[in-house]
Amino acid sequence: MDYRFSTRVSQLKSSAVRDILKLTQGNDLISFAGGLPAEELFPVQAVRDAAGRVLDKGTGALQYGLTEGYLPLRQQLCERMAAKGMVVTPDEMILTTGSQQAIDLLVGVLTEPGDTILVERPTYLACLQVFALHGLNVVSAESDEFGMVPESAEELIRKHKPKLLYAVPTFSNPTGRVWSQERRKRILDMVKQYEMLIIEDDPYGDIKFNEEEYSSLFALAGAAQDNPVLYTSTFSKTVAPALRTGWAIGDSRVIRMMEKAKQAADLQSSTMDQQILSELLGGFDLDAHIALISREYGARMNEMEALLRSAALPDLSWVTPQGGMFLWVDLPEGLDAEALLRCAVQKGVAFVPGSSFYADQPKRNTARLNYTYTKGERTAQGVARLAEAIGEFTARS
Amino acid sequence: MDYRFSTRVSQLKSSAVRDILKLTQGNDLISFAGGLPAEELFPVQAVRDAAGRVLDKGTGALQYGLTEGYLPLRQQLCERMAAKGMVVTPDEMILTTGSQQAIDLLVGVLTEPGDTILVERPTYLACLQVFALHGLNVVSAESDEFGMVPESAEELIRKHKPKLLYAVPTFSNPTGRVWSQERRKRILDMVKQYEMLIIEDDPYGDIKFNEEEYSSLFALAGAAQDNPVLYTSTFSKTVAPALRTGWAIGDSRVIRMMEKAKQAADLQSSTMDQQILSELLGGFDLDAHIALISREYGARMNEMEALLRSAALPDLSWVTPQGGMFLWVDLPEGLDAEALLRCAVQKGVAFVPGSSFYADQPKRNTARLNYTYTKGERTAQGVARLAEAIGEFTARS
């Protein structure tokens, strides 16, 4: 039987990370691939207590809720946003199934097929899937240690007139880089000048290894009303991914439009999860927990860096991340990370080849290593296996 | 600021039900509008116990899961499907955020913008939103007490060559009707003859007021492999909407394609909810619970019917539903149910005007009444308010 699948979906590349994750389920593969938080740090008792309190409230907790999400959680999130300089009301916020859905809805309401979107080079791979599914033309600007390079961006803007810019300015996925304050202002000015909009994706901003404060692009641009920035974040990295709750903030007209699109997409996200998170925020010091996981992730990053350094692989380089969950590694020139992955998986270690993160002209000798999921002996063993695989490849060429 | 919203989303009508639900939050309006289950019957203690057991398993329960959903729950659902004559493997199933998302994903993978879809007249309103968002051309076949009328369907098929048929053959939303076995076979044969596919939406099939067994179209068509039917259902009506879990079954090629689309849409639905449901199915007699709510809903339907009958409104008619959650009422000729709703809401009762459920040429003197959410005095008061509103309108004309 020929199901005649839609062109867009059938041409869509399956997520490399998801496919690798699938591969790793239930066997001994050490995975530096997924963006998985450290499982053992999940606040399981606090979630358990919160779930109990939700269900103590009676049967009403199990009813349908609003498409835009559970109001008390939106109110609590508004307070958390305000503490970061983002002043919004619950009407300027929508809760989503992870920030992935926020991105999908934003792209759906803000673009027509054929529109152009500007991204960093490299950028988050699952957003590339969203853009492909919505029929967008993707152009990617160069990025350096200070963030998106304005000259490269402006050249592309003039040439392609993109409607939107998508970026992860704080502890980027995959590179772990953070945009400098000056760069943020320049890119924001440019976006305003060319009447574009920005999707600011910030899943990692809370996870930092230094004392710096980074203003979100949203906060730099001002109030929600008329803000060219639509900001999204998630509880997946700070509380737990299984609770699958993200949010977007922005001008209420955009939020209302997302709400309409969400009605069609799934009516609403899990009210159970939203209520659990709301109860959790009431009785649990989330900021202390974030400080704890940040310290631990910083230590794990240092650990992985030290292991890579002591493996003394020639022509391996990276920039030490100041936060987030990823180490972005430049491999020896000419080494194809996809071929390396096949060899590495046989040796029992996985990572994501960098090519997945490029909209075009992939830099094939790059790899994204996650350092938050494993630690200690397991990380050491993983790096040893990886080094062995790289060693074989380098010897061969 | 002009956000230049996408044409499709900005032209999308907001859901009448969702908008009415919003209106009813936190005030004394008696709502026959939403498809809300009876809150007081939710198995809250079983959900509480199940959630406890999930979190007793440790922190791993809070990690990311698979896009296609929690495997043990898929296995349990396969057993439940097999008991209804639908033989599928976990690979032929995907878990979704309610069956609404299953429909959205199915439409996304099976159609191109501009394709035609055949529906019943009237049909589920939130699917009309999905079709609009995907740029489909919707044609609607007549429907009578035995289901979709084959002659009407065939005429439209010949004329418009639809790729897909969408239907709720068992206890339809909004009419509460069930397709006869003979009609199911005829429509299925027709779909095969014209090489079309079917999305069979079955959220209400379990909630029945008689002893009849209705074969799903999927079961009639045979195994999952090469099946022209893609079937979807949900736990929202049988367990609880807040756990937001639906599923789709079908040929594994279709399921894989849905998985790719879901990666972009939201990566995965709530693993928390899926695990709670899996634990619940292990320690709770869901079939006994379904029998209990079916008995209660049958009683509530009888109650509402009796109240409408004793209100003795002239020219009010309906077909007694044998299951499901809705009473579909024909109002006096010339009465516009949308105007009636505005008056009814002022009197403190809400329903959904029938016009929302038509793809075209709405029959304006129709209304959908939900009988599962309220009972006793409140239902009586709601019907009295509604009768008063109708009386005023009839007197006026």
GROMACS .gro file of C-alpha atoms in nm, chain A residues 1-16 18-19 21-22 25 35-44 47-49 51-53 55-56 58-68 97-98 100-102 104 107-113 124 126 129-130 133 162-163 194-197 224-230 234 236-237 239-244 250-251 253-254 256-273 275-276 373, chain B residues 1-16 18-19 21-22 25 35-44 47-49 51-53 55-56 58-68 97-98 100-102 104 107-113 124 126 129-130 133 162-163 194-197 224-230 234 236-237 239-244 250-251 253-254 256-273 275-276 373:
model
  230
    1MET     CA    1   0.000   0.000   0.000
    2ASP     CA    2   0.128   0.343  -0.093
    3TYR     CA    3   0.038   0.596   0.174
    4ARG     CA    4   0.165   0.889  -0.035
    5PHE     CA    5   0.323   1.079   0.252
    6SER     CA    6   0.346   1.454   0.249
    7THR     CA    7   0.661   1.578   0.082
    8ARG     CA    8   0.766   1.788   0.378
    9VAL     CA    9   0.745   1.516   0.638
   10SER     CA   10   0.894   1.244   0.422
   11GLN     CA   11   1.189   1.464   0.332
   12LEU     CA   12   1.240   1.555   0.696
   13LYS     CA   13   1.555   1.411   0.845
   14SER     CA   14   1.489   1.215   1.159
   15SER     CA   15   1.665   1.362   1.463
   16ALA     CA   16   2.016   1.228   1.494
   18ARG     CA   17   1.665   1.087   1.901
   19ASP     CA   18   1.790   0.805   1.681
   21LEU     CA   19   1.904   0.785   2.208
   22LYS     CA   20   1.694   0.498   2.076
   25GLN     CA   21   1.811   0.245   2.530
   35GLY     CA   22   2.097   1.671   2.604
   36LEU     CA   23   2.006   1.465   2.908
   37PRO     CA   24   2.022   1.615   3.254
   38ALA     CA   25   2.182   1.419   3.537
   39GLU     CA   26   1.911   1.179   3.641
   40GLU     CA   27   2.028   1.132   3.997
   41LEU     CA   28   1.985   1.505   4.066
   42PHE     CA   29   1.617   1.520   3.975
   43PRO     CA   30   1.419   1.647   4.277
   44VAL     CA   31   1.210   1.331   4.284
   47VAL     CA   32   0.794   1.614   4.264
   48ARG     CA   33   0.638   1.329   4.461
   49ASP     CA   34   0.518   1.570   4.731
   51ALA     CA   35   0.201   1.543   4.285
   52GLY     CA   36   0.045   1.435   4.614
   53ARG     CA   37  -0.066   1.790   4.691
   55LEU     CA   38  -0.423   1.512   4.386
   56ASP     CA   39  -0.517   1.604   4.744
   58GLY     CA   40  -0.959   1.649   4.465
   59THR     CA   41  -1.093   1.533   4.135
   60GLY     CA   42  -1.104   1.881   3.979
   61ALA     CA   43  -0.727   1.858   3.931
   62LEU     CA   44  -0.785   1.592   3.666
   63GLN     CA   45  -1.023   1.794   3.446
   64TYR     CA   46  -0.945   1.971   3.117
   65GLY     CA   47  -0.766   2.302   3.154
   66LEU     CA   48  -0.703   2.612   2.947
   67THR     CA   49  -0.516   2.596   2.617
   68GLU     CA   50  -0.279   2.870   2.735
   97THR     CA   51   0.487   2.080   2.576
   98GLY     CA   52   0.852   2.167   2.626
  100GLN     CA   53   1.020   2.259   2.136
  101GLN     CA   54   0.645   2.310   2.098
  102ALA     CA   55   0.682   2.681   2.170
  104ASP     CA   56   0.695   2.506   1.651
  107VAL     CA   57   0.718   2.949   1.360
  108GLY     CA   58   0.367   2.840   1.262
  109VAL     CA   59   0.209   3.173   1.351
  110LEU     CA   60   0.489   3.402   1.233
  111THR     CA   61   0.581   3.258   0.895
  112GLU     CA   62   0.441   3.145   0.562
  113PRO     CA   63   0.604   2.860   0.369
  124TYR     CA   64   2.001   2.366   1.748
  126ALA     CA   65   1.557   2.014   1.630
  129GLN     CA   66   1.344   2.017   1.167
  130VAL     CA   67   1.072   2.265   1.264
  133LEU     CA   68   0.846   2.117   0.828
  162PRO     CA   69   1.454   3.700   0.652
  163LYS     CA   70   1.140   3.753   0.853
  194TYR     CA   71   1.529   4.559   0.936
  195GLU     CA   72   1.188   4.505   1.102
  196MET     CA   73   1.252   4.142   1.180
  197LEU     CA   74   1.145   3.935   1.479
  224ALA     CA   75   0.620   4.244   2.604
  225GLN     CA   76   0.393   4.479   2.410
  226ASP     CA   77   0.545   4.543   2.066
  227ASN     CA   78   0.856   4.347   2.161
  228PRO     CA   79   1.027   4.207   1.851
  229VAL     CA   80   1.158   3.923   2.069
  230LEU     CA   81   0.955   3.613   2.151
  234THR     CA   82   1.155   2.522   2.981
  236SER     CA   83   1.316   2.030   3.129
  237LYS     CA   84   1.671   2.117   3.232
  239VAL     CA   85   1.336   2.043   3.716
  240ALA     CA   86   1.275   1.737   3.497
  241PRO     CA   87   1.212   1.657   3.130
  242ALA     CA   88   0.934   1.405   3.207
  243LEU     CA   89   0.714   1.691   3.324
  244ARG     CA   90   0.740   1.827   2.970
  250GLY     CA   91   0.573   3.789   2.412
  251ASP     CA   92   0.326   4.044   2.288
  253ARG     CA   93  -0.128   3.928   2.014
  254VAL     CA   94   0.138   3.669   1.937
  256ARG     CA   95  -0.328   3.467   2.138
  257MET     CA   96  -0.232   3.351   1.790
  258MET     CA   97  -0.019   3.070   1.938
  259GLU     CA   98  -0.318   2.972   2.149
  260LYS     CA   99  -0.531   2.930   1.836
  261ALA     CA  100  -0.262   2.718   1.672
  262LYS     CA  101  -0.227   2.513   1.990
  263GLN     CA  102  -0.601   2.444   2.002
  264ALA     CA  103  -0.561   2.266   1.670
  265ALA     CA  104  -0.230   2.102   1.760
  266ASP     CA  105  -0.329   1.939   2.091
  267LEU     CA  106  -0.594   2.152   2.268
  268GLN     CA  107  -0.363   2.187   2.569
  269SER     CA  108  -0.055   2.036   2.731
  270SER     CA  109  -0.067   1.817   3.041
  271THR     CA  110  -0.255   1.990   3.321
  272MET     CA  111  -0.117   1.730   3.558
  273ASP     CA  112   0.241   1.835   3.486
  275GLN     CA  113  -0.010   2.163   3.842
  276ILE     CA  114   0.278   1.953   3.975
  373TYR     CA  115   2.441   1.294   3.195
  398MET     CA  116   0.406   4.676   1.573
  399ASP     CA  117   0.276   4.459   1.291
  400TYR     CA  118   0.367   4.096   1.352
  401ARG     CA  119   0.241   3.987   1.006
  402PHE     CA  120   0.083   3.663   1.121
  403SER     CA  121   0.060   3.366   0.890
  404THR     CA  122  -0.253   3.367   0.681
  405ARG     CA  123  -0.361   3.022   0.790
  406VAL     CA  124  -0.342   3.082   1.160
  407SER     CA  125  -0.488   3.430   1.153
  408GLN     CA  126  -0.783   3.310   0.945
  409LEU     CA  127  -0.836   3.018   1.181
  410LYS     CA  128  -1.152   3.046   1.384
  411SER     CA  129  -1.089   3.012   1.753
  412SER     CA  130  -1.264   2.710   1.904
  413ALA     CA  131  -1.618   2.798   2.009
  415ARG     CA  132  -1.267   2.663   2.419
  416ASP     CA  133  -1.391   3.021   2.412
  418LEU     CA  134  -1.508   2.720   2.844
  419LYS     CA  135  -1.299   3.027   2.914
  422GLN     CA  136  -1.421   2.953   3.429
  432GLY     CA  137  -1.704   1.773   2.625
  433LEU     CA  138  -1.613   1.754   2.992
  434PRO     CA  139  -1.632   1.424   3.178
  435ALA     CA  140  -1.795   1.412   3.522
  436GLU     CA  141  -1.524   1.540   3.751
  437GLU     CA  142  -1.646   1.362   4.062
  438LEU     CA  143  -1.600   1.024   3.893
  439PHE     CA  144  -1.231   1.067   3.814
  440PRO     CA  145  -1.035   0.783   3.979
  441VAL     CA  146  -0.827   1.028   4.177
  444VAL     CA  147  -0.410   0.815   3.992
  445ARG     CA  148  -0.256   0.922   4.323
  446ASP     CA  149  -0.137   0.567   4.393
  448ALA     CA  150   0.184   0.856   4.056
  449GLY     CA  151   0.336   0.742   4.385
  450ARG     CA  152   0.449   0.414   4.231
  452LEU     CA  153   0.808   0.818   4.158
  453ASP     CA  154   0.899   0.529   4.388
  455GLY     CA  155   1.342   0.661   4.141
  456THR     CA  156   1.478   0.953   3.949
  457GLY     CA  157   1.491   0.770   3.614
  458ALA     CA  158   1.115   0.817   3.587
  459LEU     CA  159   1.174   1.191   3.539
  460GLN     CA  160   1.414   1.161   3.243
  461TYR     CA  161   1.338   1.218   2.873
  462GLY     CA  162   1.160   0.931   2.700
  463LEU     CA  163   1.097   0.811   2.348
  464THR     CA  164   0.911   1.023   2.093
  465GLU     CA  165   0.673   0.734   2.019
  494THR     CA  166  -0.091   1.461   2.366
  495GLY     CA  167  -0.456   1.362   2.350
  497GLN     CA  168  -0.622   1.585   1.905
  498GLN     CA  169  -0.248   1.566   1.846
  499ALA     CA  170  -0.283   1.227   1.678
  501ASP     CA  171  -0.293   1.680   1.371
  504VAL     CA  172  -0.313   1.505   0.872
  505GLY     CA  173   0.038   1.649   0.861
  506VAL     CA  174   0.197   1.330   0.731
  507LEU     CA  175  -0.082   1.219   0.497
  508THR     CA  176  -0.173   1.539   0.315
  509GLU     CA  177  -0.033   1.829   0.118
  510PRO     CA  178  -0.193   2.174   0.135
  521TYR     CA  179  -1.600   1.736   1.525
  523ALA     CA  180  -1.156   2.087   1.645
  526GLN     CA  181  -0.941   2.363   1.277
  527VAL     CA  182  -0.670   2.107   1.204
  530LEU     CA  183  -0.440   2.487   0.948
  559PRO     CA  184  -1.043   1.334  -0.151
  560LYS     CA  185  -0.732   1.167  -0.020
  591TYR     CA  186  -1.118   0.479  -0.444
  592GLU     CA  187  -0.779   0.420  -0.277
  593MET     CA  188  -0.845   0.663   0.003
  594LEU     CA  189  -0.740   0.647   0.369
  621ALA     CA  190  -0.221  -0.280   1.080
  622GLN     CA  191   0.007  -0.350   0.785
  623ASP     CA  192  -0.141  -0.194   0.470
  624ASN     CA  193  -0.453  -0.093   0.663
  625PRO     CA  194  -0.623   0.206   0.500
  626VAL     CA  195  -0.756   0.300   0.844
  627LEU     CA  196  -0.555   0.497   1.098
  631THR     CA  197  -0.761   0.864   2.418
  633SER     CA  198  -0.923   1.169   2.834
  634LYS     CA  199  -1.279   1.038   2.861
  636VAL     CA  200  -0.947   0.804   3.293
  637ALA     CA  201  -0.885   1.180   3.303
  638PRO     CA  202  -0.820   1.466   3.059
  639ALA     CA  203  -0.544   1.619   3.274
  640LEU     CA  204  -0.321   1.321   3.196
  641ARG     CA  205  -0.348   1.427   2.833
  647GLY     CA  206  -0.174   0.199   1.202
  648ASP     CA  207   0.076   0.069   0.951
  650ARG     CA  208   0.532   0.328   0.806
  651VAL     CA  209   0.264   0.579   0.898
  653ARG     CA  210   0.729   0.619   1.184
  654MET     CA  211   0.633   0.922   0.976
  655MET     CA  212   0.420   1.057   1.262
  656GLU     CA  213   0.718   1.008   1.490
  657LYS     CA  214   0.933   1.230   1.269
  658ALA     CA  215   0.664   1.497   1.264
  659LYS     CA  216   0.626   1.469   1.642
  660GLN     CA  217   1.001   1.517   1.694
  661ALA     CA  218   0.962   1.859   1.538
  662ALA     CA  219   0.630   1.936   1.707
  663ASP     CA  220   0.725   1.865   2.069
  664LEU     CA  221   0.991   1.588   2.085
  665GLN     CA  222   0.758   1.379   2.301
  666SER     CA  223   0.450   1.403   2.519
  667SER     CA  224   0.459   1.389   2.898
  668THR     CA  225   0.646   1.081   3.020
  669MET     CA  226   0.505   1.146   3.365
  670ASP     CA  227   0.148   1.107   3.242
  672GLN     CA  228   0.397   0.629   3.329
  673ILE     CA  229   0.108   0.717   3.561
  770TYR     CA  230  -2.052   1.719   3.322
   0.00000   0.00000   0.00000
